[in-house]
């Protein structure tokens, strides 16, 4: 039996892979949110060109974020920056600021979490936010930053 310190399991590479996984789960939650929201909209109003354009744009964003998560797991510094800025800053702000404004205006938590779309949407949104926060937290670990290559060499 070997004596392995618990922190020896938390290498930059394993934490980096975990961060990429958390970001990928956040994207999956975003896809699930979109499916629930689009299903509700189509059931109420039907589909139009604007809805299809928005779904297409979201699909491109989701694909880009998944691609970045894949490259982050492989140690690409640019993917680290893209995910931190894209999902960690812009993405979180686009989800949390409207919720905060609604709560400040006196809306209920259910309404702020868009529970009027579907109770499932609120749960998925909460998971989405938690996965992004987990990804950001893991990505900011010093061992992860140290494990990143400048242009993408293997580490």
Tab-separated table of C-alpha atoms in Angstrom:
chain	number	residue	atom	x	y	z
A	1	UNK	CA	0.000	0.000	0.000
A	2	UNK	CA	1.321	3.421	-0.861
A	3	UNK	CA	0.903	6.527	1.185
A	4	UNK	CA	-0.682	9.063	-1.131
A	5	UNK	CA	-1.474	12.487	0.186
A	6	UNK	CA	-5.089	13.480	-0.507
A	7	UNK	CA	-3.965	16.621	-2.303
A	8	UNK	CA	-1.888	14.534	-4.728
A	9	UNK	CA	-5.144	13.550	-6.443
A	10	UNK	CA	-5.959	17.194	-7.083
A	11	UNK	CA	-3.539	17.812	-9.894
A	12	UNK	CA	-3.856	20.665	-12.318
A	13	UNK	CA	-4.824	18.230	-15.037
A	14	UNK	CA	-7.600	16.550	-13.017
A	15	UNK	CA	-8.980	19.884	-11.823
A	16	UNK	CA	-8.804	21.243	-15.368
A	17	UNK	CA	-10.737	18.230	-16.650
A	18	UNK	CA	-13.294	18.702	-13.870
A	19	UNK	CA	-13.682	22.376	-14.792
A	20	UNK	CA	-14.228	21.433	-18.431
A	21	UNK	CA	-16.793	18.849	-17.323
A	22	UNK	CA	-18.646	21.390	-15.202
A	23	UNK	CA	-18.736	23.823	-18.124
A	24	UNK	CA	-20.001	21.037	-20.413
A	25	UNK	CA	-22.746	20.241	-17.879
A	26	UNK	CA	-23.634	23.942	-17.813
A	27	UNK	CA	-24.025	23.843	-21.599
A	28	UNK	CA	-26.189	20.722	-21.321
A	29	UNK	CA	-28.367	22.556	-18.783
A	30	UNK	CA	-28.577	25.501	-21.195
A	31	UNK	CA	-29.737	23.161	-23.949
A	32	UNK	CA	-32.338	21.661	-21.594
A	33	UNK	CA	-33.532	25.182	-20.665
A	34	UNK	CA	-33.894	26.049	-24.335
A	35	UNK	CA	-35.851	22.874	-25.047
A	36	UNK	CA	-38.273	23.546	-22.179
A	37	UNK	CA	-38.697	27.218	-23.127
A	38	UNK	CA	-39.124	26.564	-26.857
A	39	UNK	CA	-41.605	23.775	-26.170
A	40	UNK	CA	-43.683	26.142	-24.025
A	41	UNK	CA	-43.513	28.931	-26.620
A	42	UNK	CA	-44.452	26.642	-29.503
A	43	UNK	CA	-47.362	25.216	-27.493
A	44	UNK	CA	-48.689	28.727	-26.802
A	45	UNK	CA	-47.841	30.691	-29.936
A	46	UNK	CA	-46.397	28.384	-32.540
A	47	UNK	CA	-43.023	28.781	-34.200
A	48	UNK	CA	-42.016	31.786	-36.257
A	49	UNK	CA	-38.851	32.969	-37.993
A	50	UNK	CA	-37.666	34.934	-34.941
A	51	UNK	CA	-37.913	31.869	-32.717
A	52	UNK	CA	-36.067	29.734	-35.253
A	53	UNK	CA	-33.326	32.363	-35.550
A	54	UNK	CA	-32.938	32.500	-31.772
A	55	UNK	CA	-32.748	28.694	-31.555
A	56	UNK	CA	-30.112	28.687	-34.290
A	57	UNK	CA	-28.046	31.360	-32.552
A	58	UNK	CA	-28.239	29.514	-29.237
A	59	UNK	CA	-27.189	26.323	-30.998
A	60	UNK	CA	-24.065	28.052	-32.316
A	61	UNK	CA	-23.263	29.438	-28.865
A	62	UNK	CA	-23.744	26.023	-27.260
A	63	UNK	CA	-21.508	24.396	-29.890
A	64	UNK	CA	-18.793	27.024	-29.344
A	65	UNK	CA	-18.945	26.582	-25.556
A	66	UNK	CA	-18.708	22.786	-25.847
A	67	UNK	CA	-15.759	23.145	-28.199
A	68	UNK	CA	-14.051	25.433	-25.688
A	69	UNK	CA	-14.724	22.945	-22.863
A	70	UNK	CA	-13.144	20.195	-24.969
A	71	UNK	CA	-10.054	22.331	-25.589
A	72	UNK	CA	-9.875	23.391	-21.937
A	73	UNK	CA	-9.693	19.732	-20.936
A	74	UNK	CA	-6.685	19.488	-23.256
A	75	UNK	CA	-4.945	22.462	-21.651
A	76	UNK	CA	-5.593	25.294	-24.082
A	77	UNK	CA	-5.247	28.668	-22.384
A	78	UNK	CA	-7.448	30.440	-24.945
A	79	UNK	CA	-10.310	28.045	-24.104
A	80	UNK	CA	-9.852	28.834	-20.410
A	81	UNK	CA	-10.226	32.550	-21.151
A	82	UNK	CA	-13.153	31.998	-23.512
A	83	UNK	CA	-15.082	29.970	-20.932
A	84	UNK	CA	-14.332	32.291	-18.026
A	85	UNK	CA	-15.344	35.378	-19.973
A	86	UNK	CA	-18.101	33.829	-22.097
A	87	UNK	CA	-19.870	31.608	-19.571
A	88	UNK	CA	-18.473	32.919	-16.298
A	89	UNK	CA	-19.038	36.619	-16.961
A	90	UNK	CA	-21.357	37.225	-19.922
A	91	UNK	CA	-23.422	34.040	-19.485
A	92	UNK	CA	-23.930	34.436	-15.749
A	93	UNK	CA	-24.719	38.122	-16.135
A	94	UNK	CA	-27.341	37.364	-18.801
A	95	UNK	CA	-29.033	34.927	-16.412
A	96	UNK	CA	-28.599	36.642	-13.050
A	97	UNK	CA	-29.046	40.347	-13.783
A	98	UNK	CA	-32.602	40.024	-15.146
A	99	UNK	CA	-33.469	37.803	-12.163
A	100	UNK	CA	-32.009	40.332	-9.739
A	101	UNK	CA	-33.947	43.150	-11.407
A	102	UNK	CA	-37.191	41.172	-11.161
A	103	UNK	CA	-36.571	40.395	-7.494
A	104	UNK	CA	-35.788	44.072	-6.838
A	105	UNK	CA	-39.120	44.966	-8.435
A	106	UNK	CA	-40.890	42.642	-6.006
A	107	UNK	CA	-41.326	39.531	-8.139
A	108	UNK	CA	-41.417	36.146	-6.455
A	109	UNK	CA	-38.470	33.749	-6.684
A	110	UNK	CA	-40.559	31.473	-8.899
A	111	UNK	CA	-41.269	34.299	-11.324
A	112	UNK	CA	-37.640	35.466	-11.254
A	113	UNK	CA	-36.491	31.938	-12.074
A	114	UNK	CA	-39.066	31.924	-14.882
A	115	UNK	CA	-41.163	29.314	-13.134
A	116	UNK	CA	-44.104	30.636	-15.119
A	117	UNK	CA	-42.579	28.929	-18.181
A	118	UNK	CA	-42.456	25.583	-16.371
A	119	UNK	CA	-41.529	24.440	-12.850
A	120	UNK	CA	-38.905	22.279	-14.566
A	121	UNK	CA	-37.335	25.400	-16.076
A	122	UNK	CA	-36.598	26.815	-12.606
A	123	UNK	CA	-34.814	23.638	-11.548
A	124	UNK	CA	-32.794	23.493	-14.759
A	125	UNK	CA	-31.895	27.198	-14.475
A	126	UNK	CA	-30.649	26.691	-10.908
A	127	UNK	CA	-28.530	23.736	-12.049
A	128	UNK	CA	-27.253	25.774	-14.987
A	129	UNK	CA	-26.049	28.551	-12.670
A	130	UNK	CA	-24.497	26.048	-10.246
A	131	UNK	CA	-22.613	24.241	-13.025
A	132	UNK	CA	-21.208	27.530	-14.332
A	133	UNK	CA	-20.149	28.551	-10.823
A	134	UNK	CA	-18.507	25.145	-10.307
A	135	UNK	CA	-16.667	25.466	-13.607
A	136	UNK	CA	-15.442	28.967	-12.778
A	137	UNK	CA	-14.365	27.942	-9.282
A	138	UNK	CA	-12.414	24.949	-10.579
A	139	UNK	CA	-10.933	26.873	-13.514
A	140	UNK	CA	-9.585	29.581	-11.209
A	141	UNK	CA	-7.652	27.095	-9.072
A	142	UNK	CA	-3.925	27.961	-9.277
A	143	UNK	CA	-3.050	24.388	-10.307
A	144	UNK	CA	-5.369	24.681	-13.308
A	145	UNK	CA	-3.817	27.943	-14.436
A	146	UNK	CA	-0.355	26.414	-14.036
A	147	UNK	CA	-1.363	23.413	-16.155
A	148	UNK	CA	-2.401	25.467	-19.168
A	149	UNK	CA	-0.212	25.663	-22.227
A	150	UNK	CA	0.399	28.959	-23.997
A	151	UNK	CA	-0.794	27.864	-27.402
A	152	UNK	CA	-1.994	24.444	-26.618
A	153	UNK	CA	0.871	22.069	-26.112
A	154	UNK	CA	0.097	18.836	-24.296
A	155	UNK	CA	0.409	19.012	-20.532
